[in-house]
Amino acid sequence: MDEEIDLDVSVDRGLQKLIDTAGAGASVTSPGWLTQLGRLWGGKSDVPVADAKPDDIKDLLGGALFKALYKWMEETGPVYLLPTGPVSSFLVVSDPEAAKHVLRATDNPKRPIYVKGLVAEVSEFLFGDGFAITGGDNWRVRRRAVGPSLHRAYLAAMADRVFGPSAQHLATKLEGVAASGESIDMEACFSQLTLDVIGKAVFNYDFDALNTQSPLIQAVYTALKETEQRATDLLPLWKLPFLAPFVPRQRKALEAVELIRAETERLIAKCKEMVDAEEQAQFGDGYMNEADPSVLRFLIASREEVSSRQLRDDLLSMLVAGHETTGSVLTWTLYLLEQNPRAMAKARAEVDAVMGDRAAPSVEDFMALRYVMRCVNESMRLYPHPPVLLRRAQVADTLPGGYSVPVGQDVMISVYNIHRSPAVWDDPNDFRPERFPLDEPVPSEQTTDYRFIPFSGGPRKCVGDQFALMEAVVALAVLLKRFDFELVPDQDIGMTTGATIHTQNGLFMTVRERASGRSQGSSSNGASSLEPAVAAGAAA
């Protein structure tokens, strides 16, 4: 603000406040806000404008935003403007070709057209300069450092030592629920499970979220909720840091972040002491410490010149993103299977045939659980996580179809719309795992030409996609082998928008142990290599 006044720009402070909070990269010294005025109110646009009505407000304010976006796609077309203020808007994209154009040009050194924009703004308080939200050269350096930690041997070790045992821990909890005859919120269970998994996998830290409610666990959930709320705040008080001590929600969130960062820094310091005490490790491609195969141990053993603060921010990015995504994937996959008995029976038959007497799948079993994988893929098509991707144009651009994108325009790629568009998919609202043939590669943005983008695409594609898929398949296999699940009747599950798609009221189910489900064996040692089609994305 002061810099703009120094430039002798005379402007009403009220208008400047609107511009500053527009979220479209506008400023008095750029023509962005004038362009927005012309596009939104002057009829000077080659992009249609969504007709938002009062009934849509509840979906825009913390509800199921993607449902309103879908309605406007049906009314307006695959690319449209969504006004969010007098001088701000989102350019909503529901077309695979346009989405591919934007995603491939995000943080692309050869075509640096788009950046993360609003995503970085709402989550910087938690992630700092973590690779999940930073951009440019810093992101490229951090991505090259973190990506190699998710190598084949690491994924195999996680399947054998973390994914399987953690899922069996949940199964033990469900045994008690089955014996009592009571119902349980499986969405909460999966959130706890995936927090336990990501804690061990990234930090070698046991949250024990399935059994306890420690202050650290509550802090993680508080920080996640704040991130979600900031994305849809009509009055973004978080943009005024000096108010934080006086706003209860912000004060609580900042206290939570302080606790998370302090514990993360303690774990980093402890790991550094252990590595320094060892003889020089033979670090190289595929390095993994047998006693501690975590990402934290890998990054410290690499002896890269990086600050503890940067390391902390990178690891927090993985912790939050990894926990949130897979928990939602498991929630909606189990829901869809329960609603589709034939698919459930087919998935369970595959689990029984592949796993035999083993309590948890080995790596070889994981590779053979192709139908279970397609159930997860189809679930992520119907309930993508996240349902929208946000980008911001840092230079003017034109999308396929001739849609103009001015400098500073926020772009919202509706993954939900693309995944459910009748112009893209046959019977788009049906749960049909068979639409992804078992004898073809696991579907991705590449194999579907960006019709299927649950992990985004382009340079900023999710670095942990293979981790998430393996974790979800292993957990489902363990549970389907042991239990029958049935939705509690007459519950209003609903959907709401967050970083991922959540239920409104939980996913309450009754659980019964299968007569043939209890295994006499144990998980075999998952030491084999992964087939290229699955493992290749681990270091993307």
PDB file of C-alpha atoms in Angstrom, residues 53-154:
ATOM      1  CA  LYS A  53     -28.430 -16.560  -7.330  1.00  0.00           C
ATOM      2  CA  PRO A  54     -29.104 -16.081  -3.599  1.00  0.00           C
ATOM      3  CA  ASP A  55     -29.747 -19.807  -3.163  1.00  0.00           C
ATOM      4  CA  ASP A  56     -26.173 -20.470  -4.268  1.00  0.00           C
ATOM      5  CA  ILE A  57     -24.632 -18.452  -1.430  1.00  0.00           C
ATOM      6  CA  LYS A  58     -24.663 -21.318   1.072  1.00  0.00           C
ATOM      7  CA  ASP A  59     -22.518 -23.417  -1.285  1.00  0.00           C
ATOM      8  CA  LEU A  60     -20.088 -20.549  -1.792  1.00  0.00           C
ATOM      9  CA  LEU A  61     -19.651 -19.942   1.957  1.00  0.00           C
ATOM     10  CA  GLY A  62     -18.092 -23.131   3.239  1.00  0.00           C
ATOM     11  CA  GLY A  63     -20.649 -25.509   1.752  1.00  0.00           C
ATOM     12  CA  ALA A  64     -20.244 -27.781  -1.240  1.00  0.00           C
ATOM     13  CA  LEU A  65     -18.773 -25.169  -3.591  1.00  0.00           C
ATOM     14  CA  PHE A  66     -18.211 -27.734  -6.325  1.00  0.00           C
ATOM     15  CA  LYS A  67     -21.962 -28.442  -6.547  1.00  0.00           C
ATOM     16  CA  ALA A  68     -22.650 -24.824  -7.480  1.00  0.00           C
ATOM     17  CA  LEU A  69     -19.761 -24.898  -9.958  1.00  0.00           C
ATOM     18  CA  TYR A  70     -21.336 -27.950 -11.616  1.00  0.00           C
ATOM     19  CA  LYS A  71     -24.729 -26.245 -11.912  1.00  0.00           C
ATOM     20  CA  TRP A  72     -23.154 -23.204 -13.562  1.00  0.00           C
ATOM     21  CA  MET A  73     -21.222 -25.448 -15.958  1.00  0.00           C
ATOM     22  CA  GLU A  74     -24.534 -26.962 -17.060  1.00  0.00           C
ATOM     23  CA  GLU A  75     -26.072 -23.508 -17.489  1.00  0.00           C
ATOM     24  CA  THR A  76     -23.106 -21.575 -18.895  1.00  0.00           C
ATOM     25  CA  GLY A  77     -20.626 -23.987 -20.488  1.00  0.00           C
ATOM     26  CA  PRO A  78     -17.205 -25.466 -19.672  1.00  0.00           C
ATOM     27  CA  VAL A  79     -15.412 -22.116 -19.162  1.00  0.00           C
ATOM     28  CA  TYR A  80     -17.025 -19.171 -17.378  1.00  0.00           C
ATOM     29  CA  LEU A  81     -16.383 -16.243 -15.043  1.00  0.00           C
ATOM     30  CA  LEU A  82     -17.544 -16.435 -11.435  1.00  0.00           C
ATOM     31  CA  PRO A  83     -17.695 -12.925  -9.871  1.00  0.00           C
ATOM     32  CA  THR A  84     -16.431 -12.808  -6.273  1.00  0.00           C
ATOM     33  CA  GLY A  85     -16.499  -9.055  -5.732  1.00  0.00           C
ATOM     34  CA  PRO A  86     -16.766  -5.710  -7.536  1.00  0.00           C
ATOM     35  CA  VAL A  87     -13.339  -6.139  -9.158  1.00  0.00           C
ATOM     36  CA  SER A  88     -12.590  -9.837  -8.706  1.00  0.00           C
ATOM     37  CA  SER A  89     -13.564 -13.137 -10.225  1.00  0.00           C
ATOM     38  CA  PHE A  90     -12.518 -16.702 -10.841  1.00  0.00           C
ATOM     39  CA  LEU A  91     -12.192 -18.059 -14.353  1.00  0.00           C
ATOM     40  CA  VAL A  92     -13.730 -21.505 -13.852  1.00  0.00           C
ATOM     41  CA  VAL A  93     -12.393 -24.227 -16.148  1.00  0.00           C
ATOM     42  CA  SER A  94     -14.280 -27.505 -16.634  1.00  0.00           C
ATOM     43  CA  ASP A  95     -12.691 -28.610 -19.900  1.00  0.00           C
ATOM     44  CA  PRO A  96      -9.829 -31.165 -20.003  1.00  0.00           C
ATOM     45  CA  GLU A  97      -7.948 -29.416 -22.800  1.00  0.00           C
ATOM     46  CA  ALA A  98      -8.053 -26.045 -21.074  1.00  0.00           C
ATOM     47  CA  ALA A  99      -7.093 -27.655 -17.759  1.00  0.00           C
ATOM     48  CA  LYS A 100      -4.125 -29.344 -19.426  1.00  0.00           C
ATOM     49  CA  HIS A 101      -3.022 -26.003 -20.878  1.00  0.00           C
ATOM     50  CA  VAL A 102      -3.078 -24.300 -17.457  1.00  0.00           C
ATOM     51  CA  LEU A 103      -1.515 -27.138 -15.480  1.00  0.00           C
ATOM     52  CA  ARG A 104       1.324 -27.655 -17.934  1.00  0.00           C
ATOM     53  CA  ALA A 105       2.110 -23.930 -17.828  1.00  0.00           C
ATOM     54  CA  THR A 106       2.222 -23.735 -14.002  1.00  0.00           C
ATOM     55  CA  ASP A 107       5.763 -23.166 -12.700  1.00  0.00           C
ATOM     56  CA  ASN A 108       7.046 -24.368 -16.059  1.00  0.00           C
ATOM     57  CA  PRO A 109      10.460 -22.740 -16.704  1.00  0.00           C
ATOM     58  CA  LYS A 110       9.825 -22.892 -20.453  1.00  0.00           C
ATOM     59  CA  ARG A 111       6.293 -21.464 -20.200  1.00  0.00           C
ATOM     60  CA  PRO A 112       5.992 -19.649 -16.842  1.00  0.00           C
ATOM     61  CA  ILE A 113       2.417 -18.468 -17.278  1.00  0.00           C
ATOM     62  CA  TYR A 114       0.668 -19.594 -14.067  1.00  0.00           C
ATOM     63  CA  VAL A 115       1.514 -19.840 -10.365  1.00  0.00           C
ATOM     64  CA  LYS A 116      -0.388 -21.225  -7.368  1.00  0.00           C
ATOM     65  CA  GLY A 117      -1.611 -17.800  -6.245  1.00  0.00           C
ATOM     66  CA  LEU A 118      -4.489 -17.978  -3.762  1.00  0.00           C
ATOM     67  CA  VAL A 119      -3.510 -21.464  -2.538  1.00  0.00           C
ATOM     68  CA  ALA A 120      -0.195 -20.121  -1.301  1.00  0.00           C
ATOM     69  CA  GLU A 121      -1.859 -17.118   0.329  1.00  0.00           C
ATOM     70  CA  VAL A 122      -4.374 -19.062   2.429  1.00  0.00           C
ATOM     71  CA  SER A 123      -1.925 -21.742   3.598  1.00  0.00           C
ATOM     72  CA  GLU A 124       1.340 -19.826   4.035  1.00  0.00           C
ATOM     73  CA  PHE A 125       0.643 -19.468   7.778  1.00  0.00           C
ATOM     74  CA  LEU A 126       1.019 -23.256   8.084  1.00  0.00           C
ATOM     75  CA  PHE A 127       3.343 -24.334   5.265  1.00  0.00           C
ATOM     76  CA  GLY A 128       5.674 -21.327   5.183  1.00  0.00           C
ATOM     77  CA  ASP A 129       7.991 -21.894   2.231  1.00  0.00           C
ATOM     78  CA  GLY A 130       7.173 -25.585   1.920  1.00  0.00           C
ATOM     79  CA  PHE A 131       7.461 -27.057  -1.560  1.00  0.00           C
ATOM     80  CA  ALA A 132       3.688 -27.664  -1.747  1.00  0.00           C
ATOM     81  CA  ILE A 133       2.927 -23.939  -2.075  1.00  0.00           C
ATOM     82  CA  THR A 134       6.152 -22.141  -2.956  1.00  0.00           C
ATOM     83  CA  GLY A 135       6.956 -21.453  -6.594  1.00  0.00           C
ATOM     84  CA  GLY A 136       9.690 -20.655  -9.087  1.00  0.00           C
ATOM     85  CA  ASP A 137      13.298 -21.639  -8.489  1.00  0.00           C
ATOM     86  CA  ASN A 138      12.725 -22.351  -4.798  1.00  0.00           C
ATOM     87  CA  TRP A 139      10.026 -24.894  -5.628  1.00  0.00           C
ATOM     88  CA  ARG A 140      12.204 -26.591  -8.254  1.00  0.00           C
ATOM     89  CA  VAL A 141      15.100 -26.941  -5.789  1.00  0.00           C
ATOM     90  CA  ARG A 142      12.861 -28.332  -3.035  1.00  0.00           C
ATOM     91  CA  ARG A 143      11.014 -30.681  -5.386  1.00  0.00           C
ATOM     92  CA  ARG A 144      14.332 -32.162  -6.577  1.00  0.00           C
ATOM     93  CA  ALA A 145      15.336 -32.669  -2.959  1.00  0.00           C
ATOM     94  CA  VAL A 146      12.105 -34.262  -1.709  1.00  0.00           C
ATOM     95  CA  GLY A 147      11.056 -36.322  -4.741  1.00  0.00           C
ATOM     96  CA  PRO A 148      13.860 -38.915  -4.595  1.00  0.00           C
ATOM     97  CA  SER A 149      12.934 -39.818  -0.998  1.00  0.00           C
ATOM     98  CA  LEU A 150       9.793 -41.571  -2.312  1.00  0.00           C
ATOM     99  CA  HIS A 151      11.703 -44.234  -4.227  1.00  0.00           C
ATOM    100  CA  ARG A 152      10.734 -47.860  -4.880  1.00  0.00           C
ATOM    101  CA  ALA A 153      12.473 -49.387  -1.873  1.00  0.00           C
ATOM    102  CA  TYR A 154      10.863 -46.763   0.369  1.00  0.00           C
TER     103      TYR A 154
END
